[in-house]
Amino acid sequence: MTNLPLPSPSRSFFSKLLLCTHEKNLKQGQILHSQIIQTGSSSSCLFVANAIVNFYAKCHRLTEAKLAFEEIQNKDVVSWNCLINGYSQLGGSRNSSFVMELFQRMMREESENNVYPNGHTFTGVFTAVPDLKSPLGAGKQAHSVAVAFDSVSDVYVGSSLVNMYGKLGLVCDARKVFDRMPERNSFTWVNMICGYAVQRLGVEAMRVFKLMVGVEEWGLNEFVLTSVLSALATTEFIVSGKQIHCLAIKSGLLSVVSVGNAIVTMYGKCGSLDDAVKTFELLSDKNTISWSALITGFAKSGDSEKALELFSKMNSFMMKPSEFTLVGVLNACSDIGAVGEGKQVHGYLVKLGFESQIYIMTAMVDMYAKCGCVTDARKGFDYLQEPDIVLWTSMIGGYVQNGQNEDALVLYCKMQIGGIFPNELTMATVLKACSSLAALEQGKQIHANVVKYGFSLEIPVGSALSIMYAKCGSVNEGNLVFRRMPTRDVISWNSMMSGLSQNGYGNEALELFEQMMSEGTKPDYVTFVNVLSACSHMGLVERGWIYFNKMSNEFGIVPTVEHYACMVDLLSRAGKLTEAKEFIESSPTEHGLCLWQILLSGCRNYRDYDLGAYAGEKLMELGSKESSAYVLLSSIYTLLGRRGDVERVRRMMNLQGVNKEPGCSWIEMKSQVHVFVAGDQMHPQDKHIRTEVQRLSKLIKDEGFKPVFDLLCADLES
DNA sequence: ATAGGGTTAG
């Protein structure tokens, strides 16, 4: 190594290597490399040696870069930086953890070789940190090393540090670094804004953006605009979004296709589809992303028909859909249960060779499951060699959505055997399967898994867990989990209330409602279904009326059929049958089928046959398909001795093609599920069970309890 | 003479 003027071969090799690096010309560079080895230039000139490392690194040949690096005897800081940045720029968790290894080795060897990290080193390191498996500690440590080496005032280092903290979700730390930087450029501002954008902090992003425009207007470019737009993806930011739209027009940056696309996306996510369409139509330059943005916008806002329509229009313009387009279209199909269109997209994605892309296949599995085609969903799932946790969860969730809860649990076990680590959504999904099965034992095992994997009782898991316990009848455990949840949303409150109310703890459910209100959580329509049904269980007619009126007057929630049903149930159970009848007749007529049915059952319990007959006739008029309605009505006429009417009801029942679904119940004991269908004699211990039922019935009768048998007897006699 | 940061839009 020498500081003397270089011999001319080295100088020429060096400049040729630079050219190959710039052009990423691997072949030419390799030829040069072999010539360099023959003349011995690499061992005599550090510049040439470093250029070789850099050349291989830039051509993504990291193995060769590493070999060339290790051959250098007197590595200087540039040698290290070329290799570190080579790995850092390629990204991924393996490369990034190797960056950290190199960085540590460099620090270990620093004193013996007199090599110290500089700004170039730290930028590479900070870029690698977010890709690490556990990035937090490493990031903070590297930051403090950079402080010790007095590197953080460098604008490159500072910007990459802001970027690092932003990606780690530590936007406050990013902001601290940002505020202390003596110099900022366009990169710095974009990184800061993106940090806010990923946290959905639109107000902060806007504030920083305005600061930038005020301080250094020259910094406005397409990157700044797209990053601030990505932070404005909800309805509350629509005004800011329009401001940015104006600015994009004034600055002429709207003609940049990425900016136009970002604006279409922003309007789509804000639910302003009219503005999205207008902007889209005025785009001077449309690409597949523009179309995807619009299609996804419609799909997300619930107008799935329009999304599908746009998709076929896109095809007629010969615009090739990307994987993102197809994901959007598949989501639209799931939403409206359009399995026909979904199948077409399936064929299309196979044709385009997207069959091994996990995101698309996940959307497809989801589509089939939501359309009720679980077998097709499973086929798609089985097609992929290495499903990721999102796909596993989608398939398990697909089973749950279709009521195949046992299959969901079986698949979860298979996943565990395969050593796949579940995420929070997986746990919530499996717990839902347990809730639906009322499978307490399995539920407890999943709870053990929750603890084992270290999931917190945050909303998805904590909520699902408390619901599971409540639905399985373990109200105390459910309540315990609920109390220990760090935060609760309206859904968690609703679920706990329904769990309490279903298990006979109506007063506790109402108490919970008052508590929810005092903690400032806004109730939704489900909350009131729970409240009213709790009132109904407890026979609290007055309170029921108060809540029913409060719902629309104070909270602006329009009552749905469920609320009307709760009220009719409440009045019927309390024996206020005439009041119930009047309430039904003052309610929207389209709820009739549901409401008269409830009143009819109420009339049976209170033996009010005249009103029962009235309700039953209403149900027949409305064309009820409910077998119990016809059975009850004909029983009533039997009791009233109106033979002709009995015949008429029977004829109507046959005419409507009403069939009685047999009642079914089940219980899980010693990890075996025992199923009972009304009238069957399938259970191996059927005789025993019947004897026991007879014994219990006798006990009940001896206690003086008289069941409502007369209607049933009437039905049997006729 | 050699080494460094934004992937933002679906």
JSON list of N, CA and C in Angstrom, two decimals, chain A residues 280-327:
[
{"chain": "A", "resi": 280, "resn": "PHE", "atom": "N", "xyz": [-59.12, 9.79, -11.49]},
{"chain": "A", "resi": 280, "resn": "PHE", "atom": "CA", "xyz": [-58.67, 8.69, -12.34]},
{"chain": "A", "resi": 280, "resn": "PHE", "atom": "C", "xyz": [-58.88, 9.02, -13.81]},
{"chain": "A", "resi": 281, "resn": "GLU", "atom": "N", "xyz": [-60.06, 9.56, -14.13]},
{"chain": "A", "resi": 281, "resn": "GLU", "atom": "CA", "xyz": [-60.36, 9.85, -15.54]},
{"chain": "A", "resi": 281, "resn": "GLU", "atom": "C", "xyz": [-59.46, 10.94, -16.11]},
{"chain": "A", "resi": 282, "resn": "LEU", "atom": "N", "xyz": [-59.02, 11.86, -15.22]},
{"chain": "A", "resi": 282, "resn": "LEU", "atom": "CA", "xyz": [-58.19, 12.96, -15.70]},
{"chain": "A", "resi": 282, "resn": "LEU", "atom": "C", "xyz": [-56.70, 12.62, -15.74]},
{"chain": "A", "resi": 283, "resn": "LEU", "atom": "N", "xyz": [-56.33, 11.43, -15.25]},
{"chain": "A", "resi": 283, "resn": "LEU", "atom": "CA", "xyz": [-54.91, 11.08, -15.24]},
{"chain": "A", "resi": 283, "resn": "LEU", "atom": "C", "xyz": [-54.38, 11.03, -16.67]},
{"chain": "A", "resi": 284, "resn": "SER", "atom": "N", "xyz": [-53.25, 11.74, -16.88]},
{"chain": "A", "resi": 284, "resn": "SER", "atom": "CA", "xyz": [-52.69, 11.75, -18.23]},
{"chain": "A", "resi": 284, "resn": "SER", "atom": "C", "xyz": [-52.06, 10.40, -18.54]},
{"chain": "A", "resi": 285, "resn": "ASP", "atom": "N", "xyz": [-51.68, 9.72, -17.48]},
{"chain": "A", "resi": 285, "resn": "ASP", "atom": "CA", "xyz": [-50.90, 8.51, -17.64]},
{"chain": "A", "resi": 285, "resn": "ASP", "atom": "C", "xyz": [-51.47, 7.47, -16.69]},
{"chain": "A", "resi": 286, "resn": "LYS", "atom": "N", "xyz": [-52.19, 6.48, -17.23]},
{"chain": "A", "resi": 286, "resn": "LYS", "atom": "CA", "xyz": [-52.76, 5.45, -16.36]},
{"chain": "A", "resi": 286, "resn": "LYS", "atom": "C", "xyz": [-51.93, 4.18, -16.49]},
{"chain": "A", "resi": 287, "resn": "ASN", "atom": "N", "xyz": [-51.64, 3.55, -15.38]},
{"chain": "A", "resi": 287, "resn": "ASN", "atom": "CA", "xyz": [-51.02, 2.23, -15.46]},
{"chain": "A", "resi": 287, "resn": "ASN", "atom": "C", "xyz": [-51.87, 1.25, -14.65]},
{"chain": "A", "resi": 288, "resn": "THR", "atom": "N", "xyz": [-51.38, 0.03, -14.53]},
{"chain": "A", "resi": 288, "resn": "THR", "atom": "CA", "xyz": [-52.16, -1.01, -13.84]},
{"chain": "A", "resi": 288, "resn": "THR", "atom": "C", "xyz": [-52.42, -0.64, -12.38]},
{"chain": "A", "resi": 289, "resn": "ILE", "atom": "N", "xyz": [-51.49, 0.13, -11.80]},
{"chain": "A", "resi": 289, "resn": "ILE", "atom": "CA", "xyz": [-51.69, 0.56, -10.40]},
{"chain": "A", "resi": 289, "resn": "ILE", "atom": "C", "xyz": [-52.87, 1.51, -10.29]},
{"chain": "A", "resi": 290, "resn": "SER", "atom": "N", "xyz": [-53.02, 2.41, -11.28]},
{"chain": "A", "resi": 290, "resn": "SER", "atom": "CA", "xyz": [-54.16, 3.33, -11.25]},
{"chain": "A", "resi": 290, "resn": "SER", "atom": "C", "xyz": [-55.47, 2.55, -11.22]},
{"chain": "A", "resi": 291, "resn": "TRP", "atom": "N", "xyz": [-55.57, 1.55, -12.09]},
{"chain": "A", "resi": 291, "resn": "TRP", "atom": "CA", "xyz": [-56.78, 0.72, -12.13]},
{"chain": "A", "resi": 291, "resn": "TRP", "atom": "C", "xyz": [-56.98, -0.03, -10.82]},
{"chain": "A", "resi": 292, "resn": "SER", "atom": "N", "xyz": [-55.90, -0.63, -10.32]},
{"chain": "A", "resi": 292, "resn": "SER", "atom": "CA", "xyz": [-56.00, -1.37, -9.05]},
{"chain": "A", "resi": 292, "resn": "SER", "atom": "C", "xyz": [-56.48, -0.46, -7.94]},
{"chain": "A", "resi": 293, "resn": "ALA", "atom": "N", "xyz": [-55.95, 0.75, -7.91]},
{"chain": "A", "resi": 293, "resn": "ALA", "atom": "CA", "xyz": [-56.31, 1.69, -6.84]},
{"chain": "A", "resi": 293, "resn": "ALA", "atom": "C", "xyz": [-57.81, 1.94, -6.85]},
{"chain": "A", "resi": 294, "resn": "LEU", "atom": "N", "xyz": [-58.35, 2.15, -8.04]},
{"chain": "A", "resi": 294, "resn": "LEU", "atom": "CA", "xyz": [-59.78, 2.44, -8.15]},
{"chain": "A", "resi": 294, "resn": "LEU", "atom": "C", "xyz": [-60.62, 1.21, -7.80]},
{"chain": "A", "resi": 295, "resn": "ILE", "atom": "N", "xyz": [-60.21, 0.06, -8.34]},
{"chain": "A", "resi": 295, "resn": "ILE", "atom": "CA", "xyz": [-60.96, -1.18, -8.08]},
{"chain": "A", "resi": 295, "resn": "ILE", "atom": "C", "xyz": [-60.96, -1.50, -6.59]},
{"chain": "A", "resi": 296, "resn": "THR", "atom": "N", "xyz": [-59.78, -1.42, -5.98]},
{"chain": "A", "resi": 296, "resn": "THR", "atom": "CA", "xyz": [-59.68, -1.70, -4.54]},
{"chain": "A", "resi": 296, "resn": "THR", "atom": "C", "xyz": [-60.50, -0.70, -3.74]},
{"chain": "A", "resi": 297, "resn": "GLY", "atom": "N", "xyz": [-60.49, 0.56, -4.19]},
{"chain": "A", "resi": 297, "resn": "GLY", "atom": "CA", "xyz": [-61.27, 1.58, -3.51]},
{"chain": "A", "resi": 297, "resn": "GLY", "atom": "C", "xyz": [-62.74, 1.21, -3.47]},
{"chain": "A", "resi": 298, "resn": "PHE", "atom": "N", "xyz": [-63.28, 0.80, -4.62]},
{"chain": "A", "resi": 298, "resn": "PHE", "atom": "CA", "xyz": [-64.69, 0.40, -4.66]},
{"chain": "A", "resi": 298, "resn": "PHE", "atom": "C", "xyz": [-64.94, -0.85, -3.82]},
{"chain": "A", "resi": 299, "resn": "ALA", "atom": "N", "xyz": [-64.02, -1.81, -3.92]},
{"chain": "A", "resi": 299, "resn": "ALA", "atom": "CA", "xyz": [-64.20, -3.05, -3.15]},
{"chain": "A", "resi": 299, "resn": "ALA", "atom": "C", "xyz": [-64.23, -2.76, -1.65]},
{"chain": "A", "resi": 300, "resn": "LYS", "atom": "N", "xyz": [-63.31, -1.90, -1.20]},
{"chain": "A", "resi": 300, "resn": "LYS", "atom": "CA", "xyz": [-63.20, -1.61, 0.23]},
{"chain": "A", "resi": 300, "resn": "LYS", "atom": "C", "xyz": [-64.40, -0.82, 0.74]},
{"chain": "A", "resi": 301, "resn": "SER", "atom": "N", "xyz": [-64.98, 0.00, -0.15]},
{"chain": "A", "resi": 301, "resn": "SER", "atom": "CA", "xyz": [-66.09, 0.84, 0.32]},
{"chain": "A", "resi": 301, "resn": "SER", "atom": "C", "xyz": [-67.42, 0.11, 0.21]},
{"chain": "A", "resi": 302, "resn": "GLY", "atom": "N", "xyz": [-67.37, -1.17, -0.20]},
{"chain": "A", "resi": 302, "resn": "GLY", "atom": "CA", "xyz": [-68.57, -1.97, -0.19]},
{"chain": "A", "resi": 302, "resn": "GLY", "atom": "C", "xyz": [-69.30, -2.02, -1.52]},
{"chain": "A", "resi": 303, "resn": "ASP", "atom": "N", "xyz": [-68.81, -1.26, -2.52]},
{"chain": "A", "resi": 303, "resn": "ASP", "atom": "CA", "xyz": [-69.47, -1.29, -3.83]},
{"chain": "A", "resi": 303, "resn": "ASP", "atom": "C", "xyz": [-68.76, -2.32, -4.70]},
{"chain": "A", "resi": 304, "resn": "SER", "atom": "N", "xyz": [-68.94, -3.59, -4.35]},
{"chain": "A", "resi": 304, "resn": "SER", "atom": "CA", "xyz": [-68.19, -4.64, -5.01]},
{"chain": "A", "resi": 304, "resn": "SER", "atom": "C", "xyz": [-68.64, -4.85, -6.46]},
{"chain": "A", "resi": 305, "resn": "GLU", "atom": "N", "xyz": [-69.93, -4.60, -6.73]},
{"chain": "A", "resi": 305, "resn": "GLU", "atom": "CA", "xyz": [-70.40, -4.74, -8.11]},
{"chain": "A", "resi": 305, "resn": "GLU", "atom": "C", "xyz": [-69.62, -3.81, -9.03]},
{"chain": "A", "resi": 306, "resn": "LYS", "atom": "N", "xyz": [-69.46, -2.57, -8.56]},
{"chain": "A", "resi": 306, "resn": "LYS", "atom": "CA", "xyz": [-68.75, -1.57, -9.35]},
{"chain": "A", "resi": 306, "resn": "LYS", "atom": "C", "xyz": [-67.28, -2.00, -9.54]},
{"chain": "A", "resi": 307, "resn": "ALA", "atom": "N", "xyz": [-66.71, -2.58, -8.51]},
{"chain": "A", "resi": 307, "resn": "ALA", "atom": "CA", "xyz": [-65.32, -3.05, -8.59]},
{"chain": "A", "resi": 307, "resn": "ALA", "atom": "C", "xyz": [-65.19, -4.10, -9.70]},
{"chain": "A", "resi": 308, "resn": "LEU", "atom": "N", "xyz": [-66.13, -5.04, -9.73]},
{"chain": "A", "resi": 308, "resn": "LEU", "atom": "CA", "xyz": [-66.08, -6.10, -10.74]},
{"chain": "A", "resi": 308, "resn": "LEU", "atom": "C", "xyz": [-66.30, -5.53, -12.14]},
{"chain": "A", "resi": 309, "resn": "GLU", "atom": "N", "xyz": [-67.21, -4.55, -12.22]},
{"chain": "A", "resi": 309, "resn": "GLU", "atom": "CA", "xyz": [-67.48, -3.90, -13.50]},
{"chain": "A", "resi": 309, "resn": "GLU", "atom": "C", "xyz": [-66.20, -3.23, -14.04]},
{"chain": "A", "resi": 310, "resn": "LEU", "atom": "N", "xyz": [-65.50, -2.52, -13.14]},
{"chain": "A", "resi": 310, "resn": "LEU", "atom": "CA", "xyz": [-64.26, -1.85, -13.54]},
{"chain": "A", "resi": 310, "resn": "LEU", "atom": "C", "xyz": [-63.21, -2.86, -13.98]},
{"chain": "A", "resi": 311, "resn": "PHE", "atom": "N", "xyz": [-63.21, -4.00, -13.32]},
{"chain": "A", "resi": 311, "resn": "PHE", "atom": "CA", "xyz": [-62.22, -5.02, -13.66]},
{"chain": "A", "resi": 311, "resn": "PHE", "atom": "C", "xyz": [-62.42, -5.51, -15.09]},
{"chain": "A", "resi": 312, "resn": "SER", "atom": "N", "xyz": [-63.69, -5.71, -15.48]},
{"chain": "A", "resi": 312, "resn": "SER", "atom": "CA", "xyz": [-63.90, -6.18, -16.85]},
{"chain": "A", "resi": 312, "resn": "SER", "atom": "C", "xyz": [-63.60, -5.06, -17.84]},
{"chain": "A", "resi": 313, "resn": "LYS", "atom": "N", "xyz": [-63.85, -3.81, -17.42]},
{"chain": "A", "resi": 313, "resn": "LYS", "atom": "CA", "xyz": [-63.50, -2.67, -18.28]},
{"chain": "A", "resi": 313, "resn": "LYS", "atom": "C", "xyz": [-61.99, -2.60, -18.47]},
{"chain": "A", "resi": 314, "resn": "MET", "atom": "N", "xyz": [-61.28, -2.83, -17.38]},
{"chain": "A", "resi": 314, "resn": "MET", "atom": "CA", "xyz": [-59.81, -2.81, -17.43]},
{"chain": "A", "resi": 314, "resn": "MET", "atom": "C", "xyz": [-59.31, -3.84, -18.43]},
{"chain": "A", "resi": 315, "resn": "ASN", "atom": "N", "xyz": [-59.93, -5.01, -18.40]},
{"chain": "A", "resi": 315, "resn": "ASN", "atom": "CA", "xyz": [-59.53, -6.06, -19.33]},
{"chain": "A", "resi": 315, "resn": "ASN", "atom": "C", "xyz": [-59.83, -5.66, -20.77]},
{"chain": "A", "resi": 316, "resn": "SER", "atom": "N", "xyz": [-60.98, -4.98, -20.97]},
{"chain": "A", "resi": 316, "resn": "SER", "atom": "CA", "xyz": [-61.33, -4.62, -22.34]},
{"chain": "A", "resi": 316, "resn": "SER", "atom": "C", "xyz": [-60.38, -3.55, -22.90]},
{"chain": "A", "resi": 317, "resn": "PHE", "atom": "N", "xyz": [-59.70, -2.83, -21.99]},
{"chain": "A", "resi": 317, "resn": "PHE", "atom": "CA", "xyz": [-58.68, -1.88, -22.42]},
{"chain": "A", "resi": 317, "resn": "PHE", "atom": "C", "xyz": [-57.32, -2.55, -22.59]},
{"chain": "A", "resi": 318, "resn": "MET", "atom": "N", "xyz": [-57.30, -3.86, -22.49]},
{"chain": "A", "resi": 318, "resn": "MET", "atom": "CA", "xyz": [-56.08, -4.66, -22.61]},
{"chain": "A", "resi": 318, "resn": "MET", "atom": "C", "xyz": [-55.04, -4.29, -21.55]},
{"chain": "A", "resi": 319, "resn": "MET", "atom": "N", "xyz": [-55.52, -3.77, -20.43]},
{"chain": "A", "resi": 319, "resn": "MET", "atom": "CA", "xyz": [-54.60, -3.45, -19.34]},
{"chain": "A", "resi": 319, "resn": "MET", "atom": "C", "xyz": [-54.41, -4.72, -18.53]},
{"chain": "A", "resi": 320, "resn": "LYS", "atom": "N", "xyz": [-53.17, -5.17, -18.41]},
{"chain": "A", "resi": 320, "resn": "LYS", "atom": "CA", "xyz": [-52.90, -6.44, -17.73]},
{"chain": "A", "resi": 320, "resn": "LYS", "atom": "C", "xyz": [-53.00, -6.25, -16.21]},
{"chain": "A", "resi": 321, "resn": "PRO", "atom": "N", "xyz": [-53.84, -7.03, -15.54]},
{"chain": "A", "resi": 321, "resn": "PRO", "atom": "CA", "xyz": [-53.94, -6.87, -14.09]},
{"chain": "A", "resi": 321, "resn": "PRO", "atom": "C", "xyz": [-52.68, -7.37, -13.39]},
{"chain": "A", "resi": 322, "resn": "SER", "atom": "N", "xyz": [-52.36, -6.75, -12.28]},
{"chain": "A", "resi": 322, "resn": "SER", "atom": "CA", "xyz": [-51.23, -7.22, -11.48]},
{"chain": "A", "resi": 322, "resn": "SER", "atom": "C", "xyz": [-51.78, -8.08, -10.35]},
{"chain": "A", "resi": 323, "resn": "GLU", "atom": "N", "xyz": [-50.91, -8.62, -9.54]},
{"chain": "A", "resi": 323, "resn": "GLU", "atom": "CA", "xyz": [-51.38, -9.43, -8.42]},
{"chain": "A", "resi": 323, "resn": "GLU", "atom": "C", "xyz": [-52.24, -8.61, -7.47]},
{"chain": "A", "resi": 324, "resn": "PHE", "atom": "N", "xyz": [-51.94, -7.30, -7.36]},
{"chain": "A", "resi": 324, "resn": "PHE", "atom": "CA", "xyz": [-52.73, -6.45, -6.47]},
{"chain": "A", "resi": 324, "resn": "PHE", "atom": "C", "xyz": [-54.16, -6.28, -6.98]},
{"chain": "A", "resi": 325, "resn": "THR", "atom": "N", "xyz": [-54.27, -6.14, -8.32]},
{"chain": "A", "resi": 325, "resn": "THR", "atom": "CA", "xyz": [-55.61, -6.02, -8.90]},
{"chain": "A", "resi": 325, "resn": "THR", "atom": "C", "xyz": [-56.43, -7.25, -8.55]},
{"chain": "A", "resi": 326, "resn": "LEU", "atom": "N", "xyz": [-55.81, -8.41, -8.74]},
{"chain": "A", "resi": 326, "resn": "LEU", "atom": "CA", "xyz": [-56.55, -9.65, -8.53]},
{"chain": "A", "resi": 326, "resn": "LEU", "atom": "C", "xyz": [-56.95, -9.81, -7.07]},
{"chain": "A", "resi": 327, "resn": "VAL", "atom": "N", "xyz": [-56.06, -9.40, -6.17]},
{"chain": "A", "resi": 327, "resn": "VAL", "atom": "CA", "xyz": [-56.41, -9.47, -4.75]},
{"chain": "A", "resi": 327, "resn": "VAL", "atom": "C", "xyz": [-57.64, -8.60, -4.48]}
]
